[in-house]
CSV table of C-alpha atoms (C1' of nucleotides) in Angstrom, one decimal:
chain,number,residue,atom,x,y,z
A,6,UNK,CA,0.0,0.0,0.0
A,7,UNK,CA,2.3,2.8,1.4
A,8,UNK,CA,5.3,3.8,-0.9
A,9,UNK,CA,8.2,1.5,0.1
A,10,UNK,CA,10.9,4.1,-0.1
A,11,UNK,CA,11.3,3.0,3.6
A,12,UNK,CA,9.7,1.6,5.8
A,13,UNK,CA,9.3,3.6,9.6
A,14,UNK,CA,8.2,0.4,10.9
A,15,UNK,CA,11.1,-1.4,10.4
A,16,UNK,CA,13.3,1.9,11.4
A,17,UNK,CA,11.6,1.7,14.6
A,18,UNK,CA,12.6,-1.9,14.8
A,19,UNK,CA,16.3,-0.8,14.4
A,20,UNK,CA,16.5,2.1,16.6
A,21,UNK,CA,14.7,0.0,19.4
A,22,UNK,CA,17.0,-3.1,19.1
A,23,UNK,CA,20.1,-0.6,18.9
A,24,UNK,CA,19.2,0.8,21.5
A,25,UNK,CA,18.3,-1.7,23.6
A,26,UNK,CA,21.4,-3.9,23.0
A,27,UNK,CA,23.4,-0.7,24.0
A,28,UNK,CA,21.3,-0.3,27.2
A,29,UNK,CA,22.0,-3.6,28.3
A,30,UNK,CA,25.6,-3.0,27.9
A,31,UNK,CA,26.5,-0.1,29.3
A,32,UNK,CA,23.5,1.0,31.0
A,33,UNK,CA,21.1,3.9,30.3
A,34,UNK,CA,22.9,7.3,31.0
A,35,UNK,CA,26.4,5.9,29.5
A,36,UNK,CA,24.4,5.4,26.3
A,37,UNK,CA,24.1,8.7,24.1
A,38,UNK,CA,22.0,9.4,21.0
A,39,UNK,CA,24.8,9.8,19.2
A,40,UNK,CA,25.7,6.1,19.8
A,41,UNK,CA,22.5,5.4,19.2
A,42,UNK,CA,22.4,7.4,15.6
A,43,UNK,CA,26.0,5.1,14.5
A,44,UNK,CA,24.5,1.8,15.8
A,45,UNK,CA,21.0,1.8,14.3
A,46,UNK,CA,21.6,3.6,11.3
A,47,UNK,CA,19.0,5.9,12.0
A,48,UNK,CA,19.5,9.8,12.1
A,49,UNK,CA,18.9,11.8,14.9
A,50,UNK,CA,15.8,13.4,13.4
A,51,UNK,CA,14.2,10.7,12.4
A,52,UNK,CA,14.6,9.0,16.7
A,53,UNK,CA,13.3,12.4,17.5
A,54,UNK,CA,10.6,12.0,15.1
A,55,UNK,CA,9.4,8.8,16.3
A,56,UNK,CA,10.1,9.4,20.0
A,57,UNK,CA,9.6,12.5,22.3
A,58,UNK,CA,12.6,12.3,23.8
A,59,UNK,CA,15.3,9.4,25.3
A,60,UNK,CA,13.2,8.6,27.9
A,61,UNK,CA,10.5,7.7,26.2
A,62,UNK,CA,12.5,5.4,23.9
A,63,UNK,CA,13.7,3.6,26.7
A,64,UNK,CA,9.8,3.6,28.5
A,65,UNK,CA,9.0,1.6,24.9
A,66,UNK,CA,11.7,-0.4,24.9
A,67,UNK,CA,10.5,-1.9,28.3
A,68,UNK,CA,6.4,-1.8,27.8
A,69,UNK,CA,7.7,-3.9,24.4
A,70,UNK,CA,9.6,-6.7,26.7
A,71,UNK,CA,7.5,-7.0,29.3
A,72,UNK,CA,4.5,-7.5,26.5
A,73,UNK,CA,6.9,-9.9,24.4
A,74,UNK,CA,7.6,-12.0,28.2
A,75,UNK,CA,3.8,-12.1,29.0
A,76,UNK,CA,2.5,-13.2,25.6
A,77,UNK,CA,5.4,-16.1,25.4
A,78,UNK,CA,4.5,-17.3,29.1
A,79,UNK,CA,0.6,-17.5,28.2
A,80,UNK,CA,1.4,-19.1,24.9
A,81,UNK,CA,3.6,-21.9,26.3
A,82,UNK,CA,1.3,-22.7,29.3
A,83,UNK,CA,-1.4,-24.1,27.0
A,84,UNK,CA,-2.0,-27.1,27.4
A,85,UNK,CA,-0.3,-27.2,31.1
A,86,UNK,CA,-2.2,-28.5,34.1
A,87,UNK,CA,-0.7,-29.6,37.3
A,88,UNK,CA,1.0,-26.6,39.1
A,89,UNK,CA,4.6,-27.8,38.9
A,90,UNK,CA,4.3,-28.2,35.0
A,91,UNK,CA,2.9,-24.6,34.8
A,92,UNK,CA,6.0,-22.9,36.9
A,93,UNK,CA,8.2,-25.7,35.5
A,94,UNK,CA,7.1,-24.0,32.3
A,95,UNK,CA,7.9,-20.6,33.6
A,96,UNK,CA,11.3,-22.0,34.3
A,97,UNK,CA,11.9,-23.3,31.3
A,98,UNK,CA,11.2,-20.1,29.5
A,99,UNK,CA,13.3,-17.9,31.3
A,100,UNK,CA,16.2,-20.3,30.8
A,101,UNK,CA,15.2,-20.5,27.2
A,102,UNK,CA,15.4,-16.7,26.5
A,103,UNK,CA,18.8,-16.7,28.7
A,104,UNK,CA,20.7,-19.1,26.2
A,105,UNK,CA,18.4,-17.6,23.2
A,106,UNK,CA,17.5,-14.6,23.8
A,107,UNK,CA,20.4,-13.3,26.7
A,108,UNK,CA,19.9,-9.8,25.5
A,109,UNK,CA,16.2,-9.5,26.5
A,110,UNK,CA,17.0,-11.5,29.5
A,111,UNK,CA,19.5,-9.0,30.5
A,112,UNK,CA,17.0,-6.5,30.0
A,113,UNK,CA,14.2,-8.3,31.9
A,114,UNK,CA,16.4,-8.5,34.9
A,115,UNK,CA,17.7,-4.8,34.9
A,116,UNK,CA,14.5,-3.8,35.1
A,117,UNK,CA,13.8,-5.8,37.7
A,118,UNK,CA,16.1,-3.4,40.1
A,119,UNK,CA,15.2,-0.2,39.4
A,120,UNK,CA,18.5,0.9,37.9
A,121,UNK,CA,17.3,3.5,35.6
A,122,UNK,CA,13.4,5.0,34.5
A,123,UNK,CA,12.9,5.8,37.8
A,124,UNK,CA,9.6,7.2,36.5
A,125,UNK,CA,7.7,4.8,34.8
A,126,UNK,CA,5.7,2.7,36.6
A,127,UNK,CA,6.9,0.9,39.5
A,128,UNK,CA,7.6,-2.5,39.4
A,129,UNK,CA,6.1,-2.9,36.0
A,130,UNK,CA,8.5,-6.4,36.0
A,131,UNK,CA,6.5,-8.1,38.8
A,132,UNK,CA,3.7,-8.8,36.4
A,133,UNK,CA,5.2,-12.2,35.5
A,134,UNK,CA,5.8,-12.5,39.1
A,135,UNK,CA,2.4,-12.1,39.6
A,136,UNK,CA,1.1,-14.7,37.5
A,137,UNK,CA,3.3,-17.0,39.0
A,138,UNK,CA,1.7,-16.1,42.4
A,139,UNK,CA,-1.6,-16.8,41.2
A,140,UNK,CA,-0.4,-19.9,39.9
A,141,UNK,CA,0.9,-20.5,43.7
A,142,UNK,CA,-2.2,-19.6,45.5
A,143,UNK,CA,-4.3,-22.0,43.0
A,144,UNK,CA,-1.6,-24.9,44.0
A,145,UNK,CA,-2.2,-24.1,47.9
A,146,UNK,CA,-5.6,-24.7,47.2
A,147,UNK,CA,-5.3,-27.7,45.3
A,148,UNK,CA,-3.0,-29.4,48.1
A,149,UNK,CA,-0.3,-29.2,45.5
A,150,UNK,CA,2.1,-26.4,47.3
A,151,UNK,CA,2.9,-26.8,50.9
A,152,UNK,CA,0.6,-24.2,52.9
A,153,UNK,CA,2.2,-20.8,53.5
A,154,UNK,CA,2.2,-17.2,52.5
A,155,UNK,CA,1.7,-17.5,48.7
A,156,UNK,CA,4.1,-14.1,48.6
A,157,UNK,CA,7.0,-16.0,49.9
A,158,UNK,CA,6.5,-19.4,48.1
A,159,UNK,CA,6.4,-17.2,44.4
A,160,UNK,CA,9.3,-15.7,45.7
A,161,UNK,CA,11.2,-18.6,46.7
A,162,UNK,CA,10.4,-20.6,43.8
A,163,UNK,CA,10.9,-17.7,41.5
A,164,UNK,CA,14.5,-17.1,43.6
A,165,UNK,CA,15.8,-19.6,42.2
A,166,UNK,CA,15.0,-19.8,38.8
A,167,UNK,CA,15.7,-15.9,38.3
A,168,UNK,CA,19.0,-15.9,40.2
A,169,UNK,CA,20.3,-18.6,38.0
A,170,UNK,CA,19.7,-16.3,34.8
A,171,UNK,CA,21.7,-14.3,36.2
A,172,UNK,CA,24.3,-15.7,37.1
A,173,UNK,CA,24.5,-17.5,33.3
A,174,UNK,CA,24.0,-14.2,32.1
A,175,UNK,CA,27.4,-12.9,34.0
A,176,UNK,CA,29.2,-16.2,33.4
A,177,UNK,CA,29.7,-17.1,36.3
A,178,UNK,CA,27.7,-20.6,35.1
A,179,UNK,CA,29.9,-21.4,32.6
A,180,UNK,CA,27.3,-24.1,30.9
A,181,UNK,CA,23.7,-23.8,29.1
A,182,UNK,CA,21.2,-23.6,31.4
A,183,UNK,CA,19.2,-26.4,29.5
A,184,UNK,CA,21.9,-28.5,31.5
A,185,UNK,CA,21.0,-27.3,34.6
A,186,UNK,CA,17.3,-26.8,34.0
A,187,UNK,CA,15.9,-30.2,35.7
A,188,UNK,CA,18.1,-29.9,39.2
A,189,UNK,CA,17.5,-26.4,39.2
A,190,UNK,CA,13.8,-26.9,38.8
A,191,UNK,CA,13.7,-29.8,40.7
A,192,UNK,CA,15.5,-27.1,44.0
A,193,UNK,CA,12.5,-24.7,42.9
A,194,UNK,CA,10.0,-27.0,43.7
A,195,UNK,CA,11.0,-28.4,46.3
A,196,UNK,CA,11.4,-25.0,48.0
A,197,UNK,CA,7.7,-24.8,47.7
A,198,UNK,CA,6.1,-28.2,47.7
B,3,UNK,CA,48.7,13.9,66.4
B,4,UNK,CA,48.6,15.6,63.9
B,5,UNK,CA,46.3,19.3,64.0
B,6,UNK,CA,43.0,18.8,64.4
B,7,UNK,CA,41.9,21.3,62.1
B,8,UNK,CA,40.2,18.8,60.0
B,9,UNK,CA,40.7,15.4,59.6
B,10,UNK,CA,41.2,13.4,56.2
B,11,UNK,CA,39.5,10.2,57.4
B,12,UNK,CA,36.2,11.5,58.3
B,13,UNK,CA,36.1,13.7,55.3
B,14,UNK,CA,36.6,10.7,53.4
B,15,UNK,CA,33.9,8.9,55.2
B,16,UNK,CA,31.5,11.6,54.2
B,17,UNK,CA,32.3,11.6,50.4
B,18,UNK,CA,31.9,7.8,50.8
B,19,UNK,CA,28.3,8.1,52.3
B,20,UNK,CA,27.2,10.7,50.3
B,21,UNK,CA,28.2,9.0,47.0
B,22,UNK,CA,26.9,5.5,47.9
B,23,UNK,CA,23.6,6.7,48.7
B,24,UNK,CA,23.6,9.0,45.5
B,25,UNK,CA,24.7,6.2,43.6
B,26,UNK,CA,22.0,3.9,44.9
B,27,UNK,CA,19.3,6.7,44.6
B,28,UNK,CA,20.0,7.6,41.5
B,29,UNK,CA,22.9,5.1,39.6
B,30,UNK,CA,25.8,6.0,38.9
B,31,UNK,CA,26.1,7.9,35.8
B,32,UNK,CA,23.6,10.2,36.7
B,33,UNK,CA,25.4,11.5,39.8
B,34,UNK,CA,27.5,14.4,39.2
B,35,UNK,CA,30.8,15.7,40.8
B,36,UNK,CA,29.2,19.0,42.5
B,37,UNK,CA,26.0,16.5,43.5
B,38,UNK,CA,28.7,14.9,45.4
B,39,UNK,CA,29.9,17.8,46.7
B,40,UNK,CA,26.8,19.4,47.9
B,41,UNK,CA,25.5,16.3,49.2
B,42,UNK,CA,29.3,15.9,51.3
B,43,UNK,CA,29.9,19.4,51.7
B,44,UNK,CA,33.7,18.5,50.4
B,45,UNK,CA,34.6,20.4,47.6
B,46,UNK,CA,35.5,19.3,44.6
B,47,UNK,CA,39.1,20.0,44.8
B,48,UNK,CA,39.2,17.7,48.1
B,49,UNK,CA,37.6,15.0,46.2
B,50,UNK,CA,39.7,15.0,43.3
B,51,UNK,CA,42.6,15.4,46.2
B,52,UNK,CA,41.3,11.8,47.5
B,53,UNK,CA,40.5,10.1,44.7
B,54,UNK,CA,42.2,10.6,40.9
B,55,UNK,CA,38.8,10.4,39.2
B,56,UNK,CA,35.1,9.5,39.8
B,57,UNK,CA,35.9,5.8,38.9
B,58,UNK,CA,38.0,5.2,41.8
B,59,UNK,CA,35.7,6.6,43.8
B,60,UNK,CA,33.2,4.2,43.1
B,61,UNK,CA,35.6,1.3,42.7
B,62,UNK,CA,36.5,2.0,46.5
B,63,UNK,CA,33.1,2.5,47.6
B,64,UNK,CA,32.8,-1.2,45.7
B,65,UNK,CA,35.5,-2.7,47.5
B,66,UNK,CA,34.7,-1.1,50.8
B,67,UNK,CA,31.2,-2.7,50.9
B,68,UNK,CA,32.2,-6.2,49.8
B,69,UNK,CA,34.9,-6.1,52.9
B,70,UNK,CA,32.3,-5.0,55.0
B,71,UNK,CA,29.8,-8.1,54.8
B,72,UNK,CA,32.6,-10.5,54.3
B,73,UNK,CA,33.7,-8.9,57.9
B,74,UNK,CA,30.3,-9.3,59.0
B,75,UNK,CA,29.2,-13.2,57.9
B,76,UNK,CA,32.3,-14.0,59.3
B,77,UNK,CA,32.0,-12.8,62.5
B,78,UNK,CA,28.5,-14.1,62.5
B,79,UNK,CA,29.6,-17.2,61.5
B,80,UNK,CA,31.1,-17.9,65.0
B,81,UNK,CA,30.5,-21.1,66.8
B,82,UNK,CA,27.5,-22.0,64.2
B,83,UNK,CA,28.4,-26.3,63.9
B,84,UNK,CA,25.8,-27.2,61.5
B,85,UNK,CA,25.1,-26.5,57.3
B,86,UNK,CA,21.9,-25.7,58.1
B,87,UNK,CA,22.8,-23.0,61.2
B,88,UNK,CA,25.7,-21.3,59.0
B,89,UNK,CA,23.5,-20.7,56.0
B,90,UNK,CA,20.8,-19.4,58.5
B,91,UNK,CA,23.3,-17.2,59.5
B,92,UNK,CA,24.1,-16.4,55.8
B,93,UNK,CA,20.3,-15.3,55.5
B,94,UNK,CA,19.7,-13.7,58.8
B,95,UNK,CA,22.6,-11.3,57.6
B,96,UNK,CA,21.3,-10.3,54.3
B,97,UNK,CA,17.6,-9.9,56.2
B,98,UNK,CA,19.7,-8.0,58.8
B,99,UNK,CA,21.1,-5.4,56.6
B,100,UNK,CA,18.2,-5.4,54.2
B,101,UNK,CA,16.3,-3.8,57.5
B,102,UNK,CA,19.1,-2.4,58.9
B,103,UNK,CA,21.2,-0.6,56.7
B,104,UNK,CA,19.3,-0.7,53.4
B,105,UNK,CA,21.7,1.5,51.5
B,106,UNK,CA,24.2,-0.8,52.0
B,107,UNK,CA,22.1,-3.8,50.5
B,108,UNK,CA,21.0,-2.2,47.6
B,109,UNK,CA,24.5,-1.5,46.7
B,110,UNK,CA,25.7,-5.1,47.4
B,111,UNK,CA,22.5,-5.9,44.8
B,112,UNK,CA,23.8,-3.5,42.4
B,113,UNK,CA,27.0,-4.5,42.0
B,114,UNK,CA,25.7,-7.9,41.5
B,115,UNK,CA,24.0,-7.3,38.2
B,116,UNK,CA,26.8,-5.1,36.9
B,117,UNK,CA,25.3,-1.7,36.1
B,118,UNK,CA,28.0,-0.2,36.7
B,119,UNK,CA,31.7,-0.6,37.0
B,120,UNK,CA,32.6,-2.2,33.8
B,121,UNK,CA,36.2,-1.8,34.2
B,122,UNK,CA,36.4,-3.1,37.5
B,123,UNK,CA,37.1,-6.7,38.6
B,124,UNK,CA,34.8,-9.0,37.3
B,125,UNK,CA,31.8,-10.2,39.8
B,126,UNK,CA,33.5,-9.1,42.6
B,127,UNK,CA,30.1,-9.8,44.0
B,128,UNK,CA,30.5,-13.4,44.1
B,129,UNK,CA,32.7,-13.7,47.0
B,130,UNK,CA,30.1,-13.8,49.5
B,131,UNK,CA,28.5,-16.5,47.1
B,132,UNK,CA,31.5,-17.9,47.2
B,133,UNK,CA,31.9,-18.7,51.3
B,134,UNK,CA,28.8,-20.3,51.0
B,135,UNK,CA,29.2,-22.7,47.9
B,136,UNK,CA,32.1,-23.9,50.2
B,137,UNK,CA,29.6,-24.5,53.1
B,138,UNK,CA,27.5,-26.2,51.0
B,139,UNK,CA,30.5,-28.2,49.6
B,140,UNK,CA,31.2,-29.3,53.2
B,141,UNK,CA,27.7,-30.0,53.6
B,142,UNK,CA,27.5,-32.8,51.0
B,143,UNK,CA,30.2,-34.5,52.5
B,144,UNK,CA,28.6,-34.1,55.6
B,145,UNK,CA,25.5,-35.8,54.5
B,146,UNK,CA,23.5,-32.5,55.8
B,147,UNK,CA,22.9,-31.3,51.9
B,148,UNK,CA,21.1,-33.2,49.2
B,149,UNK,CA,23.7,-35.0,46.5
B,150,UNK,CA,23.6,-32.6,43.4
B,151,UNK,CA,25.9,-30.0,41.8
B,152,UNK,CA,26.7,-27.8,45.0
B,153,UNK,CA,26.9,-24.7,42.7
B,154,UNK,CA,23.4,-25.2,41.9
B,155,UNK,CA,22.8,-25.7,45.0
B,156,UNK,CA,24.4,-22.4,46.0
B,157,UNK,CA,22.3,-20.8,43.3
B,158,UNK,CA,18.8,-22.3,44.9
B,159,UNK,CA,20.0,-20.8,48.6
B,160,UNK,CA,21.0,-17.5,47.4
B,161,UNK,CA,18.4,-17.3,45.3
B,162,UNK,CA,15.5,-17.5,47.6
B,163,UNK,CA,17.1,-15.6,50.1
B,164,UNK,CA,18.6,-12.6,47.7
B,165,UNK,CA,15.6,-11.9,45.6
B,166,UNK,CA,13.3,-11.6,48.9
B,167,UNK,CA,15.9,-8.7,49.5
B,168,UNK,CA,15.5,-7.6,46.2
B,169,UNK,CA,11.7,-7.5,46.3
B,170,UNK,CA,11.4,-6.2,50.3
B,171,UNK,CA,14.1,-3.2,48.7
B,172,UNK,CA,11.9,-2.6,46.0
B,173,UNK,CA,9.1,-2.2,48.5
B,174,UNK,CA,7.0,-5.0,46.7
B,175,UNK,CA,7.4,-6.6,50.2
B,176,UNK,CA,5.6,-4.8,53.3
B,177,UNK,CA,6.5,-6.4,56.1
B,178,UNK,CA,9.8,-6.4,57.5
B,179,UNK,CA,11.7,-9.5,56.5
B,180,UNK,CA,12.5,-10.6,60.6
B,181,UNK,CA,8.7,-11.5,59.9
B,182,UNK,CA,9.1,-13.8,56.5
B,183,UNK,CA,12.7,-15.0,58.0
B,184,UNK,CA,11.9,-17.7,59.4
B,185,UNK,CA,9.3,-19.5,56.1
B,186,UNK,CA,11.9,-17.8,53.8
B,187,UNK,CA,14.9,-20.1,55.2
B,188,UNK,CA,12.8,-23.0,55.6
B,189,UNK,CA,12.0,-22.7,51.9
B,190,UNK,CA,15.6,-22.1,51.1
B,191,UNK,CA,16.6,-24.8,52.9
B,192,UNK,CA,14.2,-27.3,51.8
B,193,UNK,CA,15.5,-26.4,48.2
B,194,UNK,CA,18.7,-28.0,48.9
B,195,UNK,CA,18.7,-30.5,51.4
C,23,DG,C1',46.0,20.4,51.3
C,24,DT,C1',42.2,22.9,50.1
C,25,DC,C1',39.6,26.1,47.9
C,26,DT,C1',37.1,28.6,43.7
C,27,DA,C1',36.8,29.3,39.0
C,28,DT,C1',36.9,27.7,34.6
C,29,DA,C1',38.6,25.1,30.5
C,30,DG,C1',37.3,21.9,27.3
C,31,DC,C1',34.2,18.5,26.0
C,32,DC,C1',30.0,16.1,24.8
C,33,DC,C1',25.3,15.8,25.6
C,34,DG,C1',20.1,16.1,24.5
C,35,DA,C1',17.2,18.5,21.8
C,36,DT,C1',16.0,21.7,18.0
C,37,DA,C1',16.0,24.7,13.7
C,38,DG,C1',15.6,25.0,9.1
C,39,DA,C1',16.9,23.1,4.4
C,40,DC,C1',15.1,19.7,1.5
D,10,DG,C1',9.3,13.0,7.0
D,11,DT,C1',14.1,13.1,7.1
D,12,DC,C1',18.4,15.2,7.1
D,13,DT,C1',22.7,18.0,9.0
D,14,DA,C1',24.3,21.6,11.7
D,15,DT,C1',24.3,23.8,15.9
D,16,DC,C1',22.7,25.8,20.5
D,17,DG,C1',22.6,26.0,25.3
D,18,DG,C1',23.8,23.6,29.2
D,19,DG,C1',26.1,20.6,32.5
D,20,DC,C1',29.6,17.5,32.9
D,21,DT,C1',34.6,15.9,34.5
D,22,DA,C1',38.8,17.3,35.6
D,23,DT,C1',42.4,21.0,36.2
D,24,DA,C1',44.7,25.4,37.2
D,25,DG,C1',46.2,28.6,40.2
D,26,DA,C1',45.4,31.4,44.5
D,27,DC,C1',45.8,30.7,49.4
DNA sequence: GTCTATAGCCCGATAGAC
DNA sequence: GTCTATCGGGCTATAGAC
């Protein structure tokens, strides 16, 4: 339909994944447009035409992964029934997006701690923390999680699994996660269960 | 001794503070030199005096506050017998300081995941992590900790026990964690032996 | 040793041609 | 819509008086 002279789409597709790869790396402030001009390709008034200003690029960047993270959770717990498949699915994922995906993992987990966008929302990354807690507080009812405050069982189980990430992530696990994945789970649970 | 005019020590001290808790507030490339200086009330010629660049400020700040908890867990450690009392101990720490002397966690958190730093030595971080793979080591042969890979079992403890830090920082949590202690290390615990 | 003042740089954001 | 050139501002680090 549209002339395809080029395509702002797709140029909004490059400045986001530029910029979010640089993010990661070196962290939010250390980043400059500039940088962000060389490694997308974009120009300056063309990010300035499609975003406000940098903070608003970086507030996309994380509505777009935490959207991308709840959509892939939902879609792979089809299908899943007992609670221990359903977070052993949540485990699964984020391991999978560590070894697959390491740069959106990285992201997902600096969000976590508030490090920079002190004003967007806060906490916007405990939404998957929150379905796993409703996951837990079905599984209390069920008889399938030991009894306890549902807070600190999602935490516990979610401990683990997160903390491994990150420690892949920094290489200080020096093998796949997929190696790791059924003891790690296996610690998860039985935190919980 | 020397003229008590003013002393070098405690003016260090209050750079030290002031740019920990700016750095924590706010992260690290978004602190300036002056912010430092009007938070300290040492001016920036002092500073510079001290330290040869902002870098080394932070990389002693870094080192300072690893040293610190090393310090304390091992003086906490002290006549605990059993696996299961010196991990306690491990947790009861982190829950301590968490409450206690919150600045000082999140910037044991922080360096963790590394924001910032780059050029300093890699995961620094770990060494705590590091005292307690080896009492979980011990632990194995002790028959007190489940067979398994003890670094992954390392990652389970931590992991329940640091990201309930994490989230009680972030203020996801409520409650003081001398409340959740006590189901928090019975879920780490149960993840690993 | 410690201060203030400022040099020199690079940033985010914009103006104006196309 | 998109570009390049540039402004005003704030930064790190230093120079030079005391």
């Amino acid at each position: 339909m549209s002339g395809r002279k080029i395509d702002p789409e797709k140029r909004i597709r490059q400045v986001v994944q530029a910029a979010r790869k640089l993010f990661v790396e070196r962290g939010y402030y250390s980043v400059s447009i500039p940088q962000i001009v060389k490694a997308s390709g974009v120009s300056t008034g063309a990010i300035y035409n499609y975003f406000t200003n940098k903070e608003s690029l970086a507030l996309y960047i994380h509505e777009q992964a935490l959207e991308e993270f709840k959509s892939l959770y939902s879609q792979a717990l089809l299908g899943k029934q007992t609670t221990h498949d359903k977070l052993k699915t949540f485990a699964e994922l984020v391991f999978d997006i560590t070894e697959n995906d390491s740069e959106m993992m990285e992201y997902m987990l600096s969000m976590q701690h508030g490090e920079f966008l002190q004003s967007s929302p806060p906490l916007c990354s405990t939404e998957p923390f929150r379905m796993v807690q409703q996951i837990i507080i079905r599984g209390m009812e069920l008889g399938e999680v030991r009894q306890g405050n549902y807070f600190l069982s999602a935490v516990s189980y979610t401990g683990v699994i997160l903390r491994a990430a990150e420690l892949r992530l920094q290489g200080v696990l020096a093998s796949p996660l997929s190696e790791s994945s059924e003891e790690l789970i296996t610690n998860a649970w039985a935190a919980i269960s």
